[in-house]
PDB file of C-alpha atoms and ligand atoms in Angstrom:
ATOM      1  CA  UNK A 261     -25.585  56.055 -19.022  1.00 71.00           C
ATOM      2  CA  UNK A 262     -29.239  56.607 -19.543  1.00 79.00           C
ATOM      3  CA  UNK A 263     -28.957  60.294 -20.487  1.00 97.00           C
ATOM      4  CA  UNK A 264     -30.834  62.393 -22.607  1.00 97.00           C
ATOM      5  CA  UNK A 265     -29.560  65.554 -24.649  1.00 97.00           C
ATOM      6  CA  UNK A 266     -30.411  68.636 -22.215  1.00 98.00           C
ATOM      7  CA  UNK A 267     -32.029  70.392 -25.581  1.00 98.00           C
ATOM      8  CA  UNK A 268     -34.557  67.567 -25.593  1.00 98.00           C
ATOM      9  CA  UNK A 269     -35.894  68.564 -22.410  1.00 98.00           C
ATOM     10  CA  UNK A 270     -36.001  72.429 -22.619  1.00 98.00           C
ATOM     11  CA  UNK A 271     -36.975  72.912 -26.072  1.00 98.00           C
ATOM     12  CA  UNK A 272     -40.232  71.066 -24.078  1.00 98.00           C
ATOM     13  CA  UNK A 273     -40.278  73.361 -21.472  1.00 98.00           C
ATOM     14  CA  UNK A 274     -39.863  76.072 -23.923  1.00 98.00           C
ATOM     15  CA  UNK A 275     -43.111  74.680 -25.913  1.00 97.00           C
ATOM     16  CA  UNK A 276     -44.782  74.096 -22.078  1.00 98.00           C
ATOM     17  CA  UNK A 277     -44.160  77.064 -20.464  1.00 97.00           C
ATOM     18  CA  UNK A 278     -42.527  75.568 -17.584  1.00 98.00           C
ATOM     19  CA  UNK A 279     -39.177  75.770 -16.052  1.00 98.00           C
ATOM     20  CA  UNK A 280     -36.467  72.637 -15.685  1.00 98.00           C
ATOM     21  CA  UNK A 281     -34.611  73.002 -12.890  1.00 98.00           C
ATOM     22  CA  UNK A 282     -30.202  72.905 -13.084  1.00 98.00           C
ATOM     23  CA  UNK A 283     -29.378  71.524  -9.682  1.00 98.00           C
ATOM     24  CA  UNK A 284     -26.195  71.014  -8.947  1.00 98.00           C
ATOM     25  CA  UNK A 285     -24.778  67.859  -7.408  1.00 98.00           C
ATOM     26  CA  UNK A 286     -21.595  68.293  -4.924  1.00 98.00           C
ATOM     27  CA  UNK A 287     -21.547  64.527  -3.301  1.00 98.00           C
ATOM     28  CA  UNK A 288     -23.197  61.628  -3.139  1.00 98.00           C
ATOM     29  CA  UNK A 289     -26.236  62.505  -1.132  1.00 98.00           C
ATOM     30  CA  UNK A 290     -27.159  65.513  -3.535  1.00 98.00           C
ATOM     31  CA  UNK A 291     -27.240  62.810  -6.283  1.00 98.00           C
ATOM     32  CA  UNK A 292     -29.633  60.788  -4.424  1.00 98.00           C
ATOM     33  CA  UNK A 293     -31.771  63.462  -3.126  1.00 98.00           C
ATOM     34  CA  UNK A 294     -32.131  65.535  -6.667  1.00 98.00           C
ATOM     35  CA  UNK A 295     -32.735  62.289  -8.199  1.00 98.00           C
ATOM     36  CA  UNK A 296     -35.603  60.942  -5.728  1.00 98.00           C
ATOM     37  CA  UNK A 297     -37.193  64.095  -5.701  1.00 98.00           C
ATOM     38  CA  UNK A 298     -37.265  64.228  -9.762  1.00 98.00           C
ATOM     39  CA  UNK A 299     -38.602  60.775  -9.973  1.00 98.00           C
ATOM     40  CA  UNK A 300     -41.394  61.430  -6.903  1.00 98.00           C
ATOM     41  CA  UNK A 301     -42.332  64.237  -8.451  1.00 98.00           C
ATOM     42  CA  UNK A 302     -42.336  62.835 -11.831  1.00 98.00           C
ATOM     43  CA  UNK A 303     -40.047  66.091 -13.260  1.00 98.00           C
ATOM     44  CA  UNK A 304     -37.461  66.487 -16.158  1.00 98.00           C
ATOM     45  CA  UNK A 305     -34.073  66.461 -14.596  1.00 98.00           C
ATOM     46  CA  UNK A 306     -30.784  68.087 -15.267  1.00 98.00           C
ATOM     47  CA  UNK A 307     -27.847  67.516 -13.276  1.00 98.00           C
ATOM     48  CA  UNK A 308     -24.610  69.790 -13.321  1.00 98.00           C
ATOM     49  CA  UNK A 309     -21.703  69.524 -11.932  1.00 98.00           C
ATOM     50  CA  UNK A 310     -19.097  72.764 -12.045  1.00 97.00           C
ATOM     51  CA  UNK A 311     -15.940  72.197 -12.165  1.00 97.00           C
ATOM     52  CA  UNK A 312     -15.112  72.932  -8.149  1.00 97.00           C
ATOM     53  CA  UNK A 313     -17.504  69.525  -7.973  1.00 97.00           C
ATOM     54  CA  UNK A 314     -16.272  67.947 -10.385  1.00 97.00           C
ATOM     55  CA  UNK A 315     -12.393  68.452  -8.925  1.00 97.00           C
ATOM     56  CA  UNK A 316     -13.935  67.492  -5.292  1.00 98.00           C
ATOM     57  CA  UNK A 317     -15.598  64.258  -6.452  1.00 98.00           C
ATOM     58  CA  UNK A 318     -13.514  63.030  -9.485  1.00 98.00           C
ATOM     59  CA  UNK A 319     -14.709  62.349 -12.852  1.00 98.00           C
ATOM     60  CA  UNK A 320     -14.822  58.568 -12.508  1.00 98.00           C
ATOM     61  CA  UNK A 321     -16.838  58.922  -9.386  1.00 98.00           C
ATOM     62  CA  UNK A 322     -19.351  61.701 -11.012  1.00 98.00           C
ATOM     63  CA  UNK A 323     -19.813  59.334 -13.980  1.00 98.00           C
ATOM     64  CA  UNK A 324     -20.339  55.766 -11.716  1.00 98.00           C
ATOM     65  CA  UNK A 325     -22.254  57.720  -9.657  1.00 98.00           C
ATOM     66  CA  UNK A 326     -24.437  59.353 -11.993  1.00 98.00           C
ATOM     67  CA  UNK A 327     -24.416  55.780 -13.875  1.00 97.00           C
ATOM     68  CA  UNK A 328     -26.084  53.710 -10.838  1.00 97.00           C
ATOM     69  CA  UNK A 329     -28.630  56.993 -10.166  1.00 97.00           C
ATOM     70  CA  UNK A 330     -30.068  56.699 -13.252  1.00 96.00           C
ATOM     71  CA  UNK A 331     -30.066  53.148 -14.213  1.00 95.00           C
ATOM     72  CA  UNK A 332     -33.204  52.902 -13.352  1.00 93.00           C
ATOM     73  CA  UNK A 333     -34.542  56.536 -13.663  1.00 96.00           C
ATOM     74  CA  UNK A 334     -38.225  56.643 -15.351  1.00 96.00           C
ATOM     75  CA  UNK A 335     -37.933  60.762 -15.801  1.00 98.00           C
ATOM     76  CA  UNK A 336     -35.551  61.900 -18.722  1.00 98.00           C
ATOM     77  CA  UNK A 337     -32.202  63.250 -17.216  1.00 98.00           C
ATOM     78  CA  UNK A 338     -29.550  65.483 -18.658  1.00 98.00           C
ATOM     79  CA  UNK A 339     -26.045  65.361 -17.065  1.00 98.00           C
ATOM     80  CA  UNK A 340     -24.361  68.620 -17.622  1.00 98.00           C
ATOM     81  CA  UNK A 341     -20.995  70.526 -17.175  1.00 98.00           C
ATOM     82  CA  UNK A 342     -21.847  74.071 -15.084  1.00 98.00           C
ATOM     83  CA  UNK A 343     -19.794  76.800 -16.170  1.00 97.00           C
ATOM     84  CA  UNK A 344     -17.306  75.584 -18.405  1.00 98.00           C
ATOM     85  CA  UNK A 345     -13.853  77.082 -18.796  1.00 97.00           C
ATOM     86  CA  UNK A 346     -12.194  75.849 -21.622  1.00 97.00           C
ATOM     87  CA  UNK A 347     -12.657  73.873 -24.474  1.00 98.00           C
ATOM     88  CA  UNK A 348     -10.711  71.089 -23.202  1.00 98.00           C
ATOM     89  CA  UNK A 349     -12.815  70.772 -20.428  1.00 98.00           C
ATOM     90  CA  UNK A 350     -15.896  70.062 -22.030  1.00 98.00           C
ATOM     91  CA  UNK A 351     -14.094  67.595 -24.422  1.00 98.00           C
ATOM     92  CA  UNK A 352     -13.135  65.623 -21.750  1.00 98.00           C
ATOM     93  CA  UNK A 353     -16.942  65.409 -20.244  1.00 98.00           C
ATOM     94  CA  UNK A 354     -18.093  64.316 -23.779  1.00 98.00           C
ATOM     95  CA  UNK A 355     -15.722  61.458 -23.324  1.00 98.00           C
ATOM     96  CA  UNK A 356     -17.068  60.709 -20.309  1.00 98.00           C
ATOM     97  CA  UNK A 357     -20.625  60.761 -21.107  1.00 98.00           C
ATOM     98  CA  UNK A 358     -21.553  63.976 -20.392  1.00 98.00           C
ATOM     99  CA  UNK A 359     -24.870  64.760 -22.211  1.00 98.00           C
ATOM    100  CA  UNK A 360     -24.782  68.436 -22.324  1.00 98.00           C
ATOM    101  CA  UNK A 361     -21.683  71.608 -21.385  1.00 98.00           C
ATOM    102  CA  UNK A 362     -22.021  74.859 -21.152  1.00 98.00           C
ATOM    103  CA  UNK A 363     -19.414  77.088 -22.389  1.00 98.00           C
ATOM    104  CA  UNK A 364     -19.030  80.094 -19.958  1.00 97.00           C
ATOM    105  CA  UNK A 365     -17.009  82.874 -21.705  1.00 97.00           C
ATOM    106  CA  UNK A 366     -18.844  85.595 -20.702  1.00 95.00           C
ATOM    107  CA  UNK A 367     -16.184  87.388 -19.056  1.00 94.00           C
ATOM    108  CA  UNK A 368     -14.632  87.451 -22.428  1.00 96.00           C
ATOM    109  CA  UNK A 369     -15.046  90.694 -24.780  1.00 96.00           C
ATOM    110  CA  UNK A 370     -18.417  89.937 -27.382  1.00 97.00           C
ATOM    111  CA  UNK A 371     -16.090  88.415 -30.027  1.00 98.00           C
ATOM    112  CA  UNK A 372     -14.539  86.224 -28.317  1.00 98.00           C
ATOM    113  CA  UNK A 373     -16.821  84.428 -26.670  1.00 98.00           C
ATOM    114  CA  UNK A 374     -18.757  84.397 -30.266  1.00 98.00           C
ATOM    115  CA  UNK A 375     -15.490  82.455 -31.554  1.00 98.00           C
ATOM    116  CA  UNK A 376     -14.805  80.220 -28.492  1.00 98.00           C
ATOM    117  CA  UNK A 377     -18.831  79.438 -28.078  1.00 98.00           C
ATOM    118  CA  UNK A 378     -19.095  78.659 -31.682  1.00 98.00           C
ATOM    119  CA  UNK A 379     -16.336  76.332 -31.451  1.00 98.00           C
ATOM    120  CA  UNK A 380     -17.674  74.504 -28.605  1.00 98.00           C
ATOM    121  CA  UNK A 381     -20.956  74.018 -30.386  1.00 98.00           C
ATOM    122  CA  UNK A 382     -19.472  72.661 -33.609  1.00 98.00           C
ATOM    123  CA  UNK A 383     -18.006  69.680 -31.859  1.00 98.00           C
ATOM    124  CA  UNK A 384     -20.076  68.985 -29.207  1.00 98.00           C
ATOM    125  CA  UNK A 385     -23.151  68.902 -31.758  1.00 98.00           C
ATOM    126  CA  UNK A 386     -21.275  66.784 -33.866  1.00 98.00           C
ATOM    127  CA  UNK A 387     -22.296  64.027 -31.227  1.00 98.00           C
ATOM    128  CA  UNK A 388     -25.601  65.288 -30.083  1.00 98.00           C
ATOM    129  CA  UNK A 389     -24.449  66.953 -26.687  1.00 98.00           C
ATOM    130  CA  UNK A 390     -26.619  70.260 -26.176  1.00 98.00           C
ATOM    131  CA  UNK A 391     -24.433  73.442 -25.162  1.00 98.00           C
ATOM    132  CA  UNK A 392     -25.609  76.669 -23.207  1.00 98.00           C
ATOM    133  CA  UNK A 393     -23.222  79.822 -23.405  1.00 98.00           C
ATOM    134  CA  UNK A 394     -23.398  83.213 -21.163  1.00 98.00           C
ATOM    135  CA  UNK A 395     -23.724  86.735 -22.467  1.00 97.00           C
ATOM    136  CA  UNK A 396     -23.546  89.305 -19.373  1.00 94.00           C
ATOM    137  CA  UNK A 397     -22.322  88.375 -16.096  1.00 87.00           C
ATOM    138  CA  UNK A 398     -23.610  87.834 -12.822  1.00 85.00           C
ATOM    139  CA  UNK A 399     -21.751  88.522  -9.414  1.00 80.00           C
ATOM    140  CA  UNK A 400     -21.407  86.909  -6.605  1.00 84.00           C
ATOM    141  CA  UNK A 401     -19.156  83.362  -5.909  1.00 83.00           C
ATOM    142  CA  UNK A 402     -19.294  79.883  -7.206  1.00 78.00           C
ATOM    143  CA  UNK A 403     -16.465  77.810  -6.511  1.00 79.00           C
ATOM    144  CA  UNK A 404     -13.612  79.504  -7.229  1.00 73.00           C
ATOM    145  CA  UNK A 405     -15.541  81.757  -9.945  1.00 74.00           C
ATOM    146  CA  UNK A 406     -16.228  84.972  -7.791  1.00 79.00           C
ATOM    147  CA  UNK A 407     -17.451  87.978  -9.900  1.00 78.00           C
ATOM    148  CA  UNK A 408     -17.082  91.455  -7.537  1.00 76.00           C
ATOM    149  CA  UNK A 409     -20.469  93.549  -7.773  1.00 73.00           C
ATOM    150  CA  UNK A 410     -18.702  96.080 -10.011  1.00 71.00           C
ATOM    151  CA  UNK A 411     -17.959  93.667 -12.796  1.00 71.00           C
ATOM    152  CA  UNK A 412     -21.261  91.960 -13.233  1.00 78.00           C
ATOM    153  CA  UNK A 413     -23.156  93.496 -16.014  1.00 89.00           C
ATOM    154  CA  UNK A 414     -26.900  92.761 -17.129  1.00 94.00           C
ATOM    155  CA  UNK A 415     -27.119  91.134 -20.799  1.00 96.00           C
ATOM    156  CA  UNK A 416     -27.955  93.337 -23.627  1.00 96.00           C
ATOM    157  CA  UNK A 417     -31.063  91.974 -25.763  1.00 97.00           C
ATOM    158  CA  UNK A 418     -29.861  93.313 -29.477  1.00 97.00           C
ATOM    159  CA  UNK A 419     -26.442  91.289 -28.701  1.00 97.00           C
ATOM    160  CA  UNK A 420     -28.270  88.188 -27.362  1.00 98.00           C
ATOM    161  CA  UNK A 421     -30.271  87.890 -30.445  1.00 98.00           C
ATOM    162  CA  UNK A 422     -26.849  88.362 -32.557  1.00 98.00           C
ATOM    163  CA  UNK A 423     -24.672  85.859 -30.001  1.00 98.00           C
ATOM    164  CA  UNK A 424     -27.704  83.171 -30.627  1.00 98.00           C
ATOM    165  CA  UNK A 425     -27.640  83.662 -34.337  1.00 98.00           C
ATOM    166  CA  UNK A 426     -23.647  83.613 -34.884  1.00 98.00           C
ATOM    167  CA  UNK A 427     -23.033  80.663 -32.246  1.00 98.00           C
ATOM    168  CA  UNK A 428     -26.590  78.083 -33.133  1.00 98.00           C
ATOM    169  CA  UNK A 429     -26.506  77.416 -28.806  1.00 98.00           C
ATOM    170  CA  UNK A 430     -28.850  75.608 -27.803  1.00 98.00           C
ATOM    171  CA  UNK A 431     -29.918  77.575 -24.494  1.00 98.00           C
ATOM    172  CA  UNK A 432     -28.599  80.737 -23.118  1.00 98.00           C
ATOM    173  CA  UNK A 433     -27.699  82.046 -20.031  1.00 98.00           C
ATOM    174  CA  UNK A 434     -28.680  85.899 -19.478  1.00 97.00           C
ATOM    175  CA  UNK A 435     -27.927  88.338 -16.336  1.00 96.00           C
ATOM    176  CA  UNK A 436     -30.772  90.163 -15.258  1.00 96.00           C
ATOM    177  CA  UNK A 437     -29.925  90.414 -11.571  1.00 92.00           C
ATOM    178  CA  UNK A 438     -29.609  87.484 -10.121  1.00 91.00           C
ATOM    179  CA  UNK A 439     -26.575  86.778  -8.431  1.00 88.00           C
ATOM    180  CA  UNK A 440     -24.861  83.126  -7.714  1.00 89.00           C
ATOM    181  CA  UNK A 441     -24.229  82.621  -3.818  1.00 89.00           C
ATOM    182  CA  UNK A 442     -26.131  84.352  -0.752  1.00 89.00           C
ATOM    183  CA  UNK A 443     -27.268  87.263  -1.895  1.00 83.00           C
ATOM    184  CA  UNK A 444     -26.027  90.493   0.168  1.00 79.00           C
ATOM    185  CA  UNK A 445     -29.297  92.573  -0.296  1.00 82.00           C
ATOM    186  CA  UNK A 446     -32.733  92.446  -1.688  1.00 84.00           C
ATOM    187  CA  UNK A 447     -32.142  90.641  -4.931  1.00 87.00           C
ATOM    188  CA  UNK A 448     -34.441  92.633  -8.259  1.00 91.00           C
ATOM    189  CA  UNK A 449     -34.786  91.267 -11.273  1.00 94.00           C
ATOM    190  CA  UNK A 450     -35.117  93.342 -14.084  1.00 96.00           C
ATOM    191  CA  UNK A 451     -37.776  91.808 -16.035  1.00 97.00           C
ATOM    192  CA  UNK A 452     -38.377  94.236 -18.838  1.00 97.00           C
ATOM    193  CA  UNK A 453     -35.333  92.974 -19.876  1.00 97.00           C
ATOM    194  CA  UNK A 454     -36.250  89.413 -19.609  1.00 97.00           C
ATOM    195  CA  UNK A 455     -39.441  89.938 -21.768  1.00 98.00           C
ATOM    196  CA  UNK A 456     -37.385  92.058 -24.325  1.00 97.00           C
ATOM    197  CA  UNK A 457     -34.517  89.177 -24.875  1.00 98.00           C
ATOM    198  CA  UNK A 458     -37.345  86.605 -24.778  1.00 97.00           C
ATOM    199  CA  UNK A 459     -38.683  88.447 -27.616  1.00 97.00           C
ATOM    200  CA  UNK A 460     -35.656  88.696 -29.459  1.00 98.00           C
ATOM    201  CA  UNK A 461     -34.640  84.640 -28.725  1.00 97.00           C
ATOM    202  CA  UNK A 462     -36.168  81.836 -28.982  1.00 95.00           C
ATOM    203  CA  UNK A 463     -33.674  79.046 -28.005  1.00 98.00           C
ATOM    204  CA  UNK A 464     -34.384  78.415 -24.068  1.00 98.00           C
ATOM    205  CA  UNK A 465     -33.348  81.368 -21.903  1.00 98.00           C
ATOM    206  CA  UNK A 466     -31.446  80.039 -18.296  1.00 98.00           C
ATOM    207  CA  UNK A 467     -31.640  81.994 -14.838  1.00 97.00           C
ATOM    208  CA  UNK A 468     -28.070  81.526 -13.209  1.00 97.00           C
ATOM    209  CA  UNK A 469     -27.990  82.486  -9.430  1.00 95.00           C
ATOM    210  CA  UNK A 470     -31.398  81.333  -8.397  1.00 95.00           C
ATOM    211  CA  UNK A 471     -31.048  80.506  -4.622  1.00 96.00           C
ATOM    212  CA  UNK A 472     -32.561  83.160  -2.176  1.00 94.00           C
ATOM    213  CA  UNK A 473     -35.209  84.841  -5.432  1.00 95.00           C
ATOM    214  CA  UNK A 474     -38.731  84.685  -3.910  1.00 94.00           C
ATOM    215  CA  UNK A 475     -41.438  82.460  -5.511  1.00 94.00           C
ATOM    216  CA  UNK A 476     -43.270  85.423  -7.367  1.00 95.00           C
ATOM    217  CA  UNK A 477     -40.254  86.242  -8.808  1.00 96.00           C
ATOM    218  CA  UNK A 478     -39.309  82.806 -10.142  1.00 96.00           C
ATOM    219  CA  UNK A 479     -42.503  81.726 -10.977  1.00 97.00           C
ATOM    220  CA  UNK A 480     -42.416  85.590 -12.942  1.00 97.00           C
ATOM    221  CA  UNK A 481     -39.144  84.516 -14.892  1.00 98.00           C
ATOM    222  CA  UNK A 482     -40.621  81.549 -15.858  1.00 98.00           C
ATOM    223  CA  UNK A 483     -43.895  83.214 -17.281  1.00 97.00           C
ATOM    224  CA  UNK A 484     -42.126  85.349 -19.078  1.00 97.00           C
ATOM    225  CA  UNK A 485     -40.140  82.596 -20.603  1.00 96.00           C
ATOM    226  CA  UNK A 486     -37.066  81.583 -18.251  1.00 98.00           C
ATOM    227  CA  UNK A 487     -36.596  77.280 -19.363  1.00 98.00           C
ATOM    228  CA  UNK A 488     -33.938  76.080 -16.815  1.00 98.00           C
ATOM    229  CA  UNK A 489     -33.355  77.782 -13.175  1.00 98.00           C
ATOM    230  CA  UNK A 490     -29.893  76.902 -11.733  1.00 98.00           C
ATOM    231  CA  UNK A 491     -29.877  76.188  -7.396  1.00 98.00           C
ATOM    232  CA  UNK A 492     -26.941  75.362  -5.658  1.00 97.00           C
ATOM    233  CA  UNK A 493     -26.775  77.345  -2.568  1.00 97.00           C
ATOM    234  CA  UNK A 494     -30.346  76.755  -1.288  1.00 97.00           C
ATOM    235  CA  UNK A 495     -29.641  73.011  -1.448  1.00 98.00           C
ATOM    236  CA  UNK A 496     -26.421  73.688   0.246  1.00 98.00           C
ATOM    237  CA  UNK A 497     -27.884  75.324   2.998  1.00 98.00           C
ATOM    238  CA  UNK A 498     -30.792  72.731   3.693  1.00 98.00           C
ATOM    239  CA  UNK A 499     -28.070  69.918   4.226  1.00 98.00           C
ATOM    240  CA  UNK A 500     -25.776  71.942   6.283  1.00 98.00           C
ATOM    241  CA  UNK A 501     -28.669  73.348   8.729  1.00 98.00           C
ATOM    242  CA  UNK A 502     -30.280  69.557   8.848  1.00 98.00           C
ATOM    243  CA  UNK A 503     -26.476  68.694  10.018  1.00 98.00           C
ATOM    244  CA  UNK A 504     -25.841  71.349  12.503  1.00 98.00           C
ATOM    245  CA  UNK A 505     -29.457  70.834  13.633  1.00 98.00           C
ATOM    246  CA  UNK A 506     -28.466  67.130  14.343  1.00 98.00           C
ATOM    247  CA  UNK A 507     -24.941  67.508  15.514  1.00 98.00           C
ATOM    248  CA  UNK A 508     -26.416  69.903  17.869  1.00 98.00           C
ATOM    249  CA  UNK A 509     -29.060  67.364  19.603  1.00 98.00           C
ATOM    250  CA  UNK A 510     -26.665  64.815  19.701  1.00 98.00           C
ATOM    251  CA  UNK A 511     -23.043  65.378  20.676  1.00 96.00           C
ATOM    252  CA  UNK A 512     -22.679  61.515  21.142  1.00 98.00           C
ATOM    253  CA  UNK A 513     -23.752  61.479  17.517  1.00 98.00           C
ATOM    254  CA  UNK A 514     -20.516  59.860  15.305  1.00 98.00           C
ATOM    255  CA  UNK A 515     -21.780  57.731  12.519  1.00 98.00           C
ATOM    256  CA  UNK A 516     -21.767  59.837   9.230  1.00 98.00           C
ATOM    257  CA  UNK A 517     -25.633  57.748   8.274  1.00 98.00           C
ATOM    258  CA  UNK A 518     -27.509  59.481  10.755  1.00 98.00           C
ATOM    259  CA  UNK A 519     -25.569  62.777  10.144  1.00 98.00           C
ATOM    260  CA  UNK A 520     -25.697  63.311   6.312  1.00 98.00           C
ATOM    261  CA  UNK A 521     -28.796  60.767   5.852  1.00 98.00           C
ATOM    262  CA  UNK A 522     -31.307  63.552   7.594  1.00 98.00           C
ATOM    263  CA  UNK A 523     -29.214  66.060   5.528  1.00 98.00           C
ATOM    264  CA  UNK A 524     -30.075  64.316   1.995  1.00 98.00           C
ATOM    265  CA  UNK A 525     -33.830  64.203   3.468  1.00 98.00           C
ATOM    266  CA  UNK A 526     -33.383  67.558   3.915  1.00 98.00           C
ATOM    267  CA  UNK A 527     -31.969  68.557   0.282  1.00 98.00           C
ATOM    268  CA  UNK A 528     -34.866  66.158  -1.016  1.00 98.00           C
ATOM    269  CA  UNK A 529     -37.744  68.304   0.227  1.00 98.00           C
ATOM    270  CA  UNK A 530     -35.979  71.369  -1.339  1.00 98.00           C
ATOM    271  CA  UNK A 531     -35.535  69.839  -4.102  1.00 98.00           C
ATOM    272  CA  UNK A 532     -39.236  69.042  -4.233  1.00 98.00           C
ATOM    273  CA  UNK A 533     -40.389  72.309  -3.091  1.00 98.00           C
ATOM    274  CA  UNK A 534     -38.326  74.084  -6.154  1.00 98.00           C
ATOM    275  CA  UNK A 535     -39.950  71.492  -8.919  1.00 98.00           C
ATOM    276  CA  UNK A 536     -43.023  72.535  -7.847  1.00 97.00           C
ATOM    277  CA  UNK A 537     -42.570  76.737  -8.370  1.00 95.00           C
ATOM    278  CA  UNK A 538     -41.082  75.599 -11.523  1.00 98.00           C
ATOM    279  CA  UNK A 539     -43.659  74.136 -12.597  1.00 98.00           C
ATOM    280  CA  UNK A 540     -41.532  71.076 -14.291  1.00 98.00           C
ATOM    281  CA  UNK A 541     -43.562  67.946 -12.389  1.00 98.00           C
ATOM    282  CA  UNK A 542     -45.440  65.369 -14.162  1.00 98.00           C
ATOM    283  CA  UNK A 543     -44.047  66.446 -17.170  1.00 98.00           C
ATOM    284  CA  UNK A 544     -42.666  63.389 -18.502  1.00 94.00           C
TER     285      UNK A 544
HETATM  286  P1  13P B 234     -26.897  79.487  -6.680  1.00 93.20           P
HETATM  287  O1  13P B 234     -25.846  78.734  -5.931  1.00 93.20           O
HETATM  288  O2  13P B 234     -26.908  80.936  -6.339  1.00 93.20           O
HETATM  289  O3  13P B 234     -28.233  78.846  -6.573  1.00 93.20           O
HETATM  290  O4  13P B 234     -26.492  79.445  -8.223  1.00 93.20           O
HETATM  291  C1  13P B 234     -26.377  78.213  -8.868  1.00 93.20           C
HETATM  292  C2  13P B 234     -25.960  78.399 -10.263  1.00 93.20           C
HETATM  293  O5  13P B 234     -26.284  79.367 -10.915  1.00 93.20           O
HETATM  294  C3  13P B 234     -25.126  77.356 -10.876  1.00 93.20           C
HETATM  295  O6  13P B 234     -24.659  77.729 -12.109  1.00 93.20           O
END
């Protein structure tokens, strides 16, 4: 595969003050549409599959797939494991190509994700694969990870700067009130916070849970030093309302092409539109 190490591209951002977008891929028309909009735009790409995706799709199919997408990419792409559980996980996407993991043990006590995150980084540096980690945790449902409001918890800057330090990650996820899904309420960032683990860190900080966070805000996180903003649901919502907006005019419709072809079209300009608040096009 024609992959790059994900550290390649944000330690750029990180120098460019721009933001890479994380999108997530959950079938075949998400791959094409995240893709086309990376190379039209001429953006840094990083793809992710969690592990729900990767169970729904298969990891032969994720790696052909990804494989035929990029063969002949001309923007530098990252394919990356979202939310990892378990070591064995992520040793079984390095074997597959995988360019990047992220080791999520953030609903772990401090130590232990110290120990498990460090362990993950020690072998999956060993053969140049980048790996983000998670310190804090953010509500809300992906997959089957759902996180009730009551056990999120924002990430503390003084144990940031020691997690970075003990574990050598490459990028790290922080919770500053975001939230992964559709968010229930007004969603407010906390941005003194940002600014004060920003100051503290200097490996690429990523924003988790970015779907439904206004412009301002986003384009605020990434001033203040956010390097990779993770959508899912936004994308998610673009194909299914192209498809119930078709299905709707059409009830003689039948032929899945002209019901999920509209739908990647429709992933594809919100794919575009999130590049540009990012800032990440024509940066290659
Ligand atoms: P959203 O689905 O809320 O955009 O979150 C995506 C994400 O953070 C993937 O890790």
């Amino acid at each position: 595969m024609n992959l790059v190490p994900m550290a390649d591209i944000l330690n750029k951002a990180n120098e460019g003050g721009y933001a890479v977008g994380g999108f997530n891929i959950n079938n075949m028309e998400f791959l094409q549409a995240i893709v086309q909009a990376a190379e039209e735009t001429r953006s840094p790409l990083i793809l992710q599959t969690s592990e729900g995706a990767l169970k729904y799709i298969g990891m032969d199919y994720v790696v052909g797939m990804v494989q035929a997408a990029t063969k002949n990419t001309t923007v530098p792409v990252a394919l990356h494991l979202d939310h990892g559980s378990s070591f064995e996980v992520i040793m079984q996407c390095i074997r597959n190509g995988y360019s990047s993991v992220m080791i999520d043990g953030s609903h772990y006590p401090f130590e232990e994700n110290v120990r498990l995150t460090r362990k993950v980084v020690e072998a999956a540096h060993a053969v140049g694969v980048s790996v983000e980690a998670e310190l804090g945790r953010l509500g809300g449902t992906e997959d089957d990870l759902s996180v009730d409001e009551k056990d999120a918890s924002f990430t503390d800057p003084e144990e940031a700067e020691e997690f970075v330090k003990r574990t050598g990650v490459d990028a790290l996820a922080v919770s500053i009130g975001t939230a992964h899904g559709v968010y229930k309420g007004e969603p407010k960032l906390d941005f003194d916070r940002l600014k004060e683990i920003k100051e503290r860190i200097k490996i690429p900080v990523v924003l988790h849970g970015a779907s439904g966070i206004p412009e301002a805000d986003l384009k605020k996180a990434v001033s203040l030093g956010v390097c990779k903003v993770n959508v899912n649901t936004d994308f998610q919502q673009a194909y299914a309302a192209k498809v119930r907006e078709v299905l709707a005019n059409d009830p003689e419709v039948f032929d899945p092409r002209k019901i999920c072809g509209p739908g990647r079209e429709a992933i594809k300009a919100a794919v575009i539109e999130k590049i540009m608040f990012l800032g990440s096009n024509g940066r290659v």
